[in-house]
PDB file of C-alpha atoms in Angstrom:
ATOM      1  CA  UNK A 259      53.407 -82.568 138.667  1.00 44.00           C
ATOM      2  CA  UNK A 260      53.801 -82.096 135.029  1.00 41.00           C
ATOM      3  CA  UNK A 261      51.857 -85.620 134.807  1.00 39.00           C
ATOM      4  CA  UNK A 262      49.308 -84.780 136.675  1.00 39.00           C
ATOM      5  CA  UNK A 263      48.740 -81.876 134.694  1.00 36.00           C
ATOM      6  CA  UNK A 264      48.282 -83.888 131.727  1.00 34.00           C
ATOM      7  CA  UNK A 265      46.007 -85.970 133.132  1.00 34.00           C
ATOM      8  CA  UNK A 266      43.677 -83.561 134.000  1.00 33.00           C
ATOM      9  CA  UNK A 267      43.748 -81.680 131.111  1.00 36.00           C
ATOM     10  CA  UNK A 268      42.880 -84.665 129.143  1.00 33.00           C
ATOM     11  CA  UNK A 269      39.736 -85.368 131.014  1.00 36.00           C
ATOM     12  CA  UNK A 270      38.789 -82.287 130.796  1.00 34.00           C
ATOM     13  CA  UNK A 271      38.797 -82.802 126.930  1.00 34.00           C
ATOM     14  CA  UNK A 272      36.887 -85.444 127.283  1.00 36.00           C
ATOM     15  CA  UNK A 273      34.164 -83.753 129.425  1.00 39.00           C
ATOM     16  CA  UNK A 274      33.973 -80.791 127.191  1.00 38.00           C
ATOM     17  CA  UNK A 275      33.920 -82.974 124.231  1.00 49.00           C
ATOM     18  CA  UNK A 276      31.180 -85.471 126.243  1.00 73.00           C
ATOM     19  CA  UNK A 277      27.462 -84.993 123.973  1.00 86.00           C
ATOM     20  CA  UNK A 278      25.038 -84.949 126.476  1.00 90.00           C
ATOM     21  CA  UNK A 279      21.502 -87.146 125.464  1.00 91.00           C
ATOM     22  CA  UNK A 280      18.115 -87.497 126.769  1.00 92.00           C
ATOM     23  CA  UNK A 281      16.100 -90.217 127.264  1.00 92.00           C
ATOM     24  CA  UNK A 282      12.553 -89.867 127.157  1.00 93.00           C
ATOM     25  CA  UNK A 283       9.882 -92.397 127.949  1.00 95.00           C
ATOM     26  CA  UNK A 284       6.302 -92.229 126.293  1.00 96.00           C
ATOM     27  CA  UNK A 285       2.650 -92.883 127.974  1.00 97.00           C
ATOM     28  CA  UNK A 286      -0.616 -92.337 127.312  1.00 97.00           C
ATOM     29  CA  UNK A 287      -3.336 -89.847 128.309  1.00 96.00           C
ATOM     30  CA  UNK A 288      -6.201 -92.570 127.753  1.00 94.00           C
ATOM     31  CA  UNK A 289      -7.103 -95.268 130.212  1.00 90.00           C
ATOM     32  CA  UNK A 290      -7.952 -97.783 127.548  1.00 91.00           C
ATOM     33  CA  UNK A 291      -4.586 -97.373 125.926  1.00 94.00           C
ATOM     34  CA  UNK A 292      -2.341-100.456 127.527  1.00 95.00           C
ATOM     35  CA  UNK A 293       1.172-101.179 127.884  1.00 95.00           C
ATOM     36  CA  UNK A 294       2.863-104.550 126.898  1.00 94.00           C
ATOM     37  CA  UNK A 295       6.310-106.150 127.906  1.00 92.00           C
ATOM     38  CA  UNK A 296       8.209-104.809 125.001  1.00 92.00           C
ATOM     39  CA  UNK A 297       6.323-101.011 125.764  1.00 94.00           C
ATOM     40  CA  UNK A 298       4.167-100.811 122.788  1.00 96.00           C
ATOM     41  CA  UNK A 299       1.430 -98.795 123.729  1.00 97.00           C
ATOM     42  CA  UNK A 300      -2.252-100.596 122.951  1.00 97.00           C
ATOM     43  CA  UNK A 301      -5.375 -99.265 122.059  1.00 95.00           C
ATOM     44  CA  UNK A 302      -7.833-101.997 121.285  1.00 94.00           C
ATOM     45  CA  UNK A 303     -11.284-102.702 120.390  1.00 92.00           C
ATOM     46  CA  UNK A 304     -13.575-106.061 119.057  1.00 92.00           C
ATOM     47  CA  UNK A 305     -12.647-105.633 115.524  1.00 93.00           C
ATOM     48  CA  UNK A 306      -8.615-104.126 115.583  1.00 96.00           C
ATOM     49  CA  UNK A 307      -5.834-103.660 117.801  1.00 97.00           C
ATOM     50  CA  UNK A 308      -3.439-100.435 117.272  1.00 97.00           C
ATOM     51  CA  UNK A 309      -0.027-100.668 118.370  1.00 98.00           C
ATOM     52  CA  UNK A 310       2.544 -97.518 118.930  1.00 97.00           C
ATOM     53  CA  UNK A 311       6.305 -97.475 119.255  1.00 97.00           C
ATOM     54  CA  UNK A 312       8.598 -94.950 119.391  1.00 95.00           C
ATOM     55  CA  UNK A 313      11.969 -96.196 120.539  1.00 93.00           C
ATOM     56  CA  UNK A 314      14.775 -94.977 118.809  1.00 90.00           C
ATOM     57  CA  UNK A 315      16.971 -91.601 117.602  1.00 90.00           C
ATOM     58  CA  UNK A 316      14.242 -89.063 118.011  1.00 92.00           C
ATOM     59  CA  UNK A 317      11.026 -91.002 118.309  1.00 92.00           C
ATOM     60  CA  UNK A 318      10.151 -92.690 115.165  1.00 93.00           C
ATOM     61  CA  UNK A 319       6.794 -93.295 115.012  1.00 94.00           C
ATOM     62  CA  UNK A 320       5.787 -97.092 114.047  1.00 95.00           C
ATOM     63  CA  UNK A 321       2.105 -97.746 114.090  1.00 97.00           C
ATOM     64  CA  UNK A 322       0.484-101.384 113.736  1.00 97.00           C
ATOM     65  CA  UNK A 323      -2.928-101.989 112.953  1.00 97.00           C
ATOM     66  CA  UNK A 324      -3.897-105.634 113.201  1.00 97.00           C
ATOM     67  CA  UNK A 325      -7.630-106.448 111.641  1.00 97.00           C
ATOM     68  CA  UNK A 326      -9.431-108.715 114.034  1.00 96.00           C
ATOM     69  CA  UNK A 327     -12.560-108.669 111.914  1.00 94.00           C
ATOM     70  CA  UNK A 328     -13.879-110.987 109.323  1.00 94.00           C
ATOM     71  CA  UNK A 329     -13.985-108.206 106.838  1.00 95.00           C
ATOM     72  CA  UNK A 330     -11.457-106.321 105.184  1.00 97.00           C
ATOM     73  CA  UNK A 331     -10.096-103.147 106.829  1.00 97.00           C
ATOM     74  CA  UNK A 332      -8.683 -99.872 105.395  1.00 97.00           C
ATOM     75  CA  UNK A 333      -6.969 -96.694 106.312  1.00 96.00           C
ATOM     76  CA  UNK A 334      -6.331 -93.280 104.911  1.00 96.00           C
ATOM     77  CA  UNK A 335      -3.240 -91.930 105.959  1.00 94.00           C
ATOM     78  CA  UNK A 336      -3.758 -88.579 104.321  1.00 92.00           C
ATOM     79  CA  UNK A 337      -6.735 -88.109 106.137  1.00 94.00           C
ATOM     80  CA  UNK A 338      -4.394 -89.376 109.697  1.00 96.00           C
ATOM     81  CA  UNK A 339      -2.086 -87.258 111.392  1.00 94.00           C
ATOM     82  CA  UNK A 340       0.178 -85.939 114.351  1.00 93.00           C
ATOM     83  CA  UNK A 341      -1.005 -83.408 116.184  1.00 93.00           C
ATOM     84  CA  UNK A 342       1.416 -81.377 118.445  1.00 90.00           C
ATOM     85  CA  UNK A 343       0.524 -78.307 120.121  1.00 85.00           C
ATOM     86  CA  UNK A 344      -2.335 -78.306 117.782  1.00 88.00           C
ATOM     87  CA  UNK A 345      -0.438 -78.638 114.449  1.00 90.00           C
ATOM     88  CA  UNK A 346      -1.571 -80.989 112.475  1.00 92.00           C
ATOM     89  CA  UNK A 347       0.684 -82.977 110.484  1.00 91.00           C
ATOM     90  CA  UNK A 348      -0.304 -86.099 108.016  1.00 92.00           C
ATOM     91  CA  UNK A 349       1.098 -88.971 108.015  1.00 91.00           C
ATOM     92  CA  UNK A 350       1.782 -89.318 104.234  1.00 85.00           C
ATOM     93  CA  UNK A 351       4.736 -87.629 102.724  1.00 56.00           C
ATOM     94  CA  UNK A 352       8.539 -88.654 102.432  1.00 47.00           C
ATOM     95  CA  UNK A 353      11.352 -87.348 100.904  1.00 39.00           C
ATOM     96  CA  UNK A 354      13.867 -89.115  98.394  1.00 37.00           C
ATOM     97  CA  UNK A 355      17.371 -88.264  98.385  1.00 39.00           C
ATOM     98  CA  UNK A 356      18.245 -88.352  94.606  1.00 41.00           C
ATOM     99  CA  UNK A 357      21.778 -88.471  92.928  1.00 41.00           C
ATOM    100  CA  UNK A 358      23.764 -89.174  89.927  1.00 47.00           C
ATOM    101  CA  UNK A 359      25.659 -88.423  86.989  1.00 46.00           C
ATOM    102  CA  UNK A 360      25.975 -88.182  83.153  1.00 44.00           C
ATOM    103  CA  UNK A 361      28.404 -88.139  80.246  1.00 47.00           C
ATOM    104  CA  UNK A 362      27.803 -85.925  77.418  1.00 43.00           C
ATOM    105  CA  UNK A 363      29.724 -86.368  74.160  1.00 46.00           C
ATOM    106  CA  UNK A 364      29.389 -83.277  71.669  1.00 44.00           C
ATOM    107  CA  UNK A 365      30.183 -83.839  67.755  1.00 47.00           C
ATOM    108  CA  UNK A 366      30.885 -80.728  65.507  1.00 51.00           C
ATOM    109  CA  UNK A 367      29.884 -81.191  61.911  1.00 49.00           C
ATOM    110  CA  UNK A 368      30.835 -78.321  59.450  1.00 45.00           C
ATOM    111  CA  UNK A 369      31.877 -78.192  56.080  1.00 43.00           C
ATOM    112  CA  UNK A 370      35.633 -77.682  57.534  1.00 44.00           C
ATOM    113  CA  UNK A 371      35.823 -79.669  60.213  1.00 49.00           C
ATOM    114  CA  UNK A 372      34.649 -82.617  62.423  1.00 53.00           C
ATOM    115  CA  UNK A 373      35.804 -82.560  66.398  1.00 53.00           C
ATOM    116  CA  UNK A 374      34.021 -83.917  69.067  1.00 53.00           C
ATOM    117  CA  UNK A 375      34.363 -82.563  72.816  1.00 55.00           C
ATOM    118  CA  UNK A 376      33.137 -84.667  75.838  1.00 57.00           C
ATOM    119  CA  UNK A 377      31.639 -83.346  79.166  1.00 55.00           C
ATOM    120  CA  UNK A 378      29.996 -85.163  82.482  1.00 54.00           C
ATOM    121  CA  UNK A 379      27.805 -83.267  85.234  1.00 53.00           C
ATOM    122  CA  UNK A 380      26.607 -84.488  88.390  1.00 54.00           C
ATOM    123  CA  UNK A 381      22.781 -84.373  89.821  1.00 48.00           C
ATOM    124  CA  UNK A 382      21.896 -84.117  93.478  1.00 55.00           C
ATOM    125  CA  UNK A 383      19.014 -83.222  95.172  1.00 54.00           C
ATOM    126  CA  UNK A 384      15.269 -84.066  96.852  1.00 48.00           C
ATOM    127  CA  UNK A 385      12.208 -85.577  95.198  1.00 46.00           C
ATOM    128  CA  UNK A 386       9.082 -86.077  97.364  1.00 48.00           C
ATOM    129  CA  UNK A 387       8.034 -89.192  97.013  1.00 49.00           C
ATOM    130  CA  UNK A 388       4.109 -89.805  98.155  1.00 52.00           C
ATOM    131  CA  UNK A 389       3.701 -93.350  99.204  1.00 55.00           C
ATOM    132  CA  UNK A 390       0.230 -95.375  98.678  1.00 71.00           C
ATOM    133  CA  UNK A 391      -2.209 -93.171 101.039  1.00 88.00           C
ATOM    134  CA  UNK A 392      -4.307 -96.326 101.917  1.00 92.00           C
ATOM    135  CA  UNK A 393      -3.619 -99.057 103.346  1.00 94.00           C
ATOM    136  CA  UNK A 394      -5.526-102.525 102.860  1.00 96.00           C
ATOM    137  CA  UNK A 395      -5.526-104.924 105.810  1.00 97.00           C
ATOM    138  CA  UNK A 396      -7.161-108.206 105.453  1.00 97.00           C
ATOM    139  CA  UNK A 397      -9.005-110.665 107.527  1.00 97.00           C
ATOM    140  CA  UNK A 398      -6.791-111.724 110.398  1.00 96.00           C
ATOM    141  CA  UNK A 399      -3.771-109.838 109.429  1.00 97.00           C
ATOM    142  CA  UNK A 400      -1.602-106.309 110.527  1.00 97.00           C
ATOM    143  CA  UNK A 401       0.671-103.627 108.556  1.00 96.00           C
ATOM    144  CA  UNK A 402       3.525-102.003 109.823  1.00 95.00           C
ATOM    145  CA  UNK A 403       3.876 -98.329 109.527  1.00 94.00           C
ATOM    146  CA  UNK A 404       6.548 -96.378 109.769  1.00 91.00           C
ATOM    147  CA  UNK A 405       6.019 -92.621 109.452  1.00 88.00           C
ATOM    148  CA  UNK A 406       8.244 -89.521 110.812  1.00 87.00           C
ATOM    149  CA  UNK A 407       9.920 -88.777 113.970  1.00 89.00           C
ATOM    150  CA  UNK A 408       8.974 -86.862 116.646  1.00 86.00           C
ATOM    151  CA  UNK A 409      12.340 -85.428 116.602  1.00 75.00           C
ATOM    152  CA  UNK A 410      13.030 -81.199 116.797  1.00 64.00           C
ATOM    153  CA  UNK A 411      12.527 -81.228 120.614  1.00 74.00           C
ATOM    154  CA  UNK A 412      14.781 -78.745 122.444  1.00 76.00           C
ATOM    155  CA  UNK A 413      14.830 -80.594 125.887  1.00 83.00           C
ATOM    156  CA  UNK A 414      17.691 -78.192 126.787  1.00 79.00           C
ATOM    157  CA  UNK A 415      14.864 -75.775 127.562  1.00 81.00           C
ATOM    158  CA  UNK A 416      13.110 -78.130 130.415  1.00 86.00           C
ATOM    159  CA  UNK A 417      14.136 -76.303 133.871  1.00 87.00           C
ATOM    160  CA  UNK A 418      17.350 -78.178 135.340  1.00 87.00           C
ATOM    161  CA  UNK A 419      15.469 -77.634 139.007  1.00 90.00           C
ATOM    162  CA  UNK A 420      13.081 -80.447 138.247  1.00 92.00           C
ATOM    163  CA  UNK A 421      15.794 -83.177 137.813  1.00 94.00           C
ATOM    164  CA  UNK A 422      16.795 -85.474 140.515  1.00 94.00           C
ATOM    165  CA  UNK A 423      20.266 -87.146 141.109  1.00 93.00           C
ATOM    166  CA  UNK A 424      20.089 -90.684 140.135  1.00 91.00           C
ATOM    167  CA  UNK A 425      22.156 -93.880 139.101  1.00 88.00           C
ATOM    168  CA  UNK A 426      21.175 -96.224 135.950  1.00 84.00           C
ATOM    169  CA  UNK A 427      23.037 -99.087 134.853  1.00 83.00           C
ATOM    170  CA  UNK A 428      24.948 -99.160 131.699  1.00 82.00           C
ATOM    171  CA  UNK A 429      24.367-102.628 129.398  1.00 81.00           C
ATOM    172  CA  UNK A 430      27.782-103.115 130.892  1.00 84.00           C
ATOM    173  CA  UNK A 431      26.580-103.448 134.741  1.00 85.00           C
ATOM    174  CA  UNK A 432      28.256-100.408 135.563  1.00 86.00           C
ATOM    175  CA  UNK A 433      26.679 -98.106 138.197  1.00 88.00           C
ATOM    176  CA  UNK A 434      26.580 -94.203 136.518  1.00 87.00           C
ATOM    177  CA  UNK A 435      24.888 -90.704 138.035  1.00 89.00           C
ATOM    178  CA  UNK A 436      22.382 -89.022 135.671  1.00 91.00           C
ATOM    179  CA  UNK A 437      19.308 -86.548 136.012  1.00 93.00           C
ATOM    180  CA  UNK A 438      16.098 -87.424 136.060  1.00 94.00           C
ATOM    181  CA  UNK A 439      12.522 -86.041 136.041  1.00 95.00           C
ATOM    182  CA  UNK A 440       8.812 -87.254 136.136  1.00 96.00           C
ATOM    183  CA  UNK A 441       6.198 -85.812 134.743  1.00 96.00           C
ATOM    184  CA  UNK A 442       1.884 -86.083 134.409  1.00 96.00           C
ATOM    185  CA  UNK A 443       0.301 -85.242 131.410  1.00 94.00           C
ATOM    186  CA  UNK A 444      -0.444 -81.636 132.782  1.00 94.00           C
ATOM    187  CA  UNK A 445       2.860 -80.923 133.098  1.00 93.00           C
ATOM    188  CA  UNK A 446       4.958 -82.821 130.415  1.00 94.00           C
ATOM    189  CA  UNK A 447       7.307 -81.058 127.899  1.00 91.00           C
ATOM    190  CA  UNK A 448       5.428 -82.599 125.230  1.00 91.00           C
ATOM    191  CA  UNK A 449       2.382 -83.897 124.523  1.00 94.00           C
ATOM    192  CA  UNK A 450       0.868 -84.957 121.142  1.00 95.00           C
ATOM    193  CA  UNK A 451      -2.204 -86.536 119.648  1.00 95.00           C
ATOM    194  CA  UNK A 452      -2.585 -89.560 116.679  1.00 96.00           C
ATOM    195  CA  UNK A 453      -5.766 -89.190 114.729  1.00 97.00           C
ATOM    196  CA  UNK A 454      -6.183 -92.174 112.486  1.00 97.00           C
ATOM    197  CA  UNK A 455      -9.006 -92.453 109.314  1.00 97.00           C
ATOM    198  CA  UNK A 456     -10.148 -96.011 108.529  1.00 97.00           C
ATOM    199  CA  UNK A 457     -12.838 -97.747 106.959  1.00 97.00           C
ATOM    200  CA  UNK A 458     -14.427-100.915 106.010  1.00 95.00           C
ATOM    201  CA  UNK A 459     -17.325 -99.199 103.536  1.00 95.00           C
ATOM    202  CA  UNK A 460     -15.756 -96.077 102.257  1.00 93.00           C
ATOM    203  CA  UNK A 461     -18.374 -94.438 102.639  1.00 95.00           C
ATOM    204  CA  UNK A 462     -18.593 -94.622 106.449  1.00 96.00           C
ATOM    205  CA  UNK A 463     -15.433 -93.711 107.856  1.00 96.00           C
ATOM    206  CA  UNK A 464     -14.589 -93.774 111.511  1.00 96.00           C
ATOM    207  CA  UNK A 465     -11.539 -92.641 113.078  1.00 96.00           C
ATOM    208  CA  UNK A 466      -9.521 -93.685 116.417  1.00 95.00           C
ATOM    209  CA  UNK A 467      -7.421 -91.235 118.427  1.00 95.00           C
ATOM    210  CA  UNK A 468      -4.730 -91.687 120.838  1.00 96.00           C
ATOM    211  CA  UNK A 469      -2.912 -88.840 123.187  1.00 97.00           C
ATOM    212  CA  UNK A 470       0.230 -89.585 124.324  1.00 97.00           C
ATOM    213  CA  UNK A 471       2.702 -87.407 126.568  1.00 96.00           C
ATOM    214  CA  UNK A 472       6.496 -87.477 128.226  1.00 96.00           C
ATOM    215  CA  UNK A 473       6.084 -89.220 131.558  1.00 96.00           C
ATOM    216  CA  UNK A 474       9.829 -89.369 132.573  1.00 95.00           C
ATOM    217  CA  UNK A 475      13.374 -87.972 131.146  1.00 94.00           C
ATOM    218  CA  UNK A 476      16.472 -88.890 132.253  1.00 92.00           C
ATOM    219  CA  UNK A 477      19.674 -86.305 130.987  1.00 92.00           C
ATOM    220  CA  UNK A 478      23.190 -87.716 131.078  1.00 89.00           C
ATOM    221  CA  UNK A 479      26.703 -87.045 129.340  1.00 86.00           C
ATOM    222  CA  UNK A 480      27.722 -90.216 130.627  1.00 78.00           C
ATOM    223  CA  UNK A 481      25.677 -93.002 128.779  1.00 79.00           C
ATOM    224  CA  UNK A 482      25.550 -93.222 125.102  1.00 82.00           C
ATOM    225  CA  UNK A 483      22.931 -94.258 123.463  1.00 83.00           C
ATOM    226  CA  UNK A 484      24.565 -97.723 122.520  1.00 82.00           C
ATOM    227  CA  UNK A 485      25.697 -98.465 125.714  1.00 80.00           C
ATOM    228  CA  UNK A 486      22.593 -97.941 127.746  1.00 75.00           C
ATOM    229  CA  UNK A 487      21.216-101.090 129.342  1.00 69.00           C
ATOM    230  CA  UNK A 488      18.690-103.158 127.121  1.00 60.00           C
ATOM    231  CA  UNK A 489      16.184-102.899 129.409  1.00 54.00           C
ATOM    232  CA  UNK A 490      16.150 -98.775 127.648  1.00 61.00           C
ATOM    233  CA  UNK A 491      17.507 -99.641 124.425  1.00 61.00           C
ATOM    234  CA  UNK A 492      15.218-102.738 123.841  1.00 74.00           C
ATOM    235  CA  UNK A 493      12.073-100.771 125.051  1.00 90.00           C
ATOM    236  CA  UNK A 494       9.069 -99.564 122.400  1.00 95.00           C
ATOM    237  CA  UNK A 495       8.454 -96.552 124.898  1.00 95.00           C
ATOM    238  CA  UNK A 496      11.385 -95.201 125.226  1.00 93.00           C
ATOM    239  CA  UNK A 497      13.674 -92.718 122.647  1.00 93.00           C
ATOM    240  CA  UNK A 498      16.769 -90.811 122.771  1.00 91.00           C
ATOM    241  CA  UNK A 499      17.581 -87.748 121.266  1.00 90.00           C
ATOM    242  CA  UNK A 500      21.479 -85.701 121.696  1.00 89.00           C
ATOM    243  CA  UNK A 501      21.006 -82.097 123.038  1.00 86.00           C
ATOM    244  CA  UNK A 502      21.342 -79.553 120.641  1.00 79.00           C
TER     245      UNK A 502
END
């Protein structure tokens, strides 16, 4: 009895202790925008293709622009941003963690004596560090880039009445139960825009948007993120994020 006991009170521990994550897979609002095999999402046009992924710990945003033109093609992140529930937010910015440390040696000099004392300090902080705000893409050729996350999304808030039982596979084969819900772009917990500024003449800018939304989310406390099945983990669509 006393066993048993024991037993159960160590899976409970485990239960309570259990993080529970969501997994939340991205589509867009436009019918131009396509979807490949490794879920980048596609908008594309004679002159460029623009590529979107998002897979990872709270949606990192990776764009691609590929120039299919002859002529060289530019864009101006400042002028680009995210736009969620009509915030805007540009696309340039990052922050630098900073650290280190010094030694200072002091040396008295007076007419009666001639000591020296020695003293060190440690620095740590932030700088913000502004990376190039254009971009130059030639001929024939893409850039990669990698801005911030979508992250800050309290999913715990999304009604527990719209999930479903269901199973998913872990990368292990095994069969586990988790929660999941669909979802339109009417009625998604999140839905965001990507306004991008490019150019070929400065002086004629154009820009290309993109609206994306939450299409399905699957809650578990029984799948970390490493051990989902890489069908999820491999996917450009698709990021996690741990309930907070």
């Amino acid at each position: 009895m006393k066993r048993i006991t024991y037993l159960l009170g160590i899976m409970l521990l485990f239960s309570s202790c259990a993080s529970t994550y969501f997994f939340s897979t991205i589509d867009s609002v436009n019918k131009e925008t396509v979807k490949d095999e490794q879920g980048r999402l596609i908008t594309q046009n004679d002159s460029l293709d623009i590529y979107y992924s998002f897979d990872g710990s709270d949606g990192p945003i990776l764009i691609t622009v590929y120039n299919k033109g002859k002529e060289p093609l530019y864009i101006d992140w400042k002028r680009s941003s995210i736009i969620i529930d009509d915030m805007a937010t540009s696309y340039i910015g990052k922050t630098m963690v900073l650290s280190g440390s010094a030694n200072v040696t002091t040396i008295g000099n007076s007419f009666y004596s001639n000591t020296s004392s020695q003293s060190s300090a440690s620095l740590n902080g932030a700088i913000t560090k502004e990376p190039e705000s254009i971009s130059f893409i030639p001929p024939n050729s893409k850039i990669e880039y990698k801005t911030m996350n979508l992250a800050s999304l309290n999913f715990n808030k999304v009604d527990n009445n719209i999930y479903n039982k269901r199973t998913n596979v872990d990368k292990n084969g095994n069969i586990v139960p988790v929660k999941a819900a669909s979802f339109t772009s009417g009625d998604a917990p999140l839905r965001f825009r990507s306004y991008l500024t490019l150019y070929k003449d400065p002086q004629k800018p154009f820009s290309m948007e993109q609206e994306f939304y939450i299409s399905s989310l699957i809650k578990t406390n029984r799948i970390h993120p490493s051990n989902m099945s890489s069908f999820f983990s491999e996917s450009s669509d698709l990021f996690y994020s741990k309930a907070k």
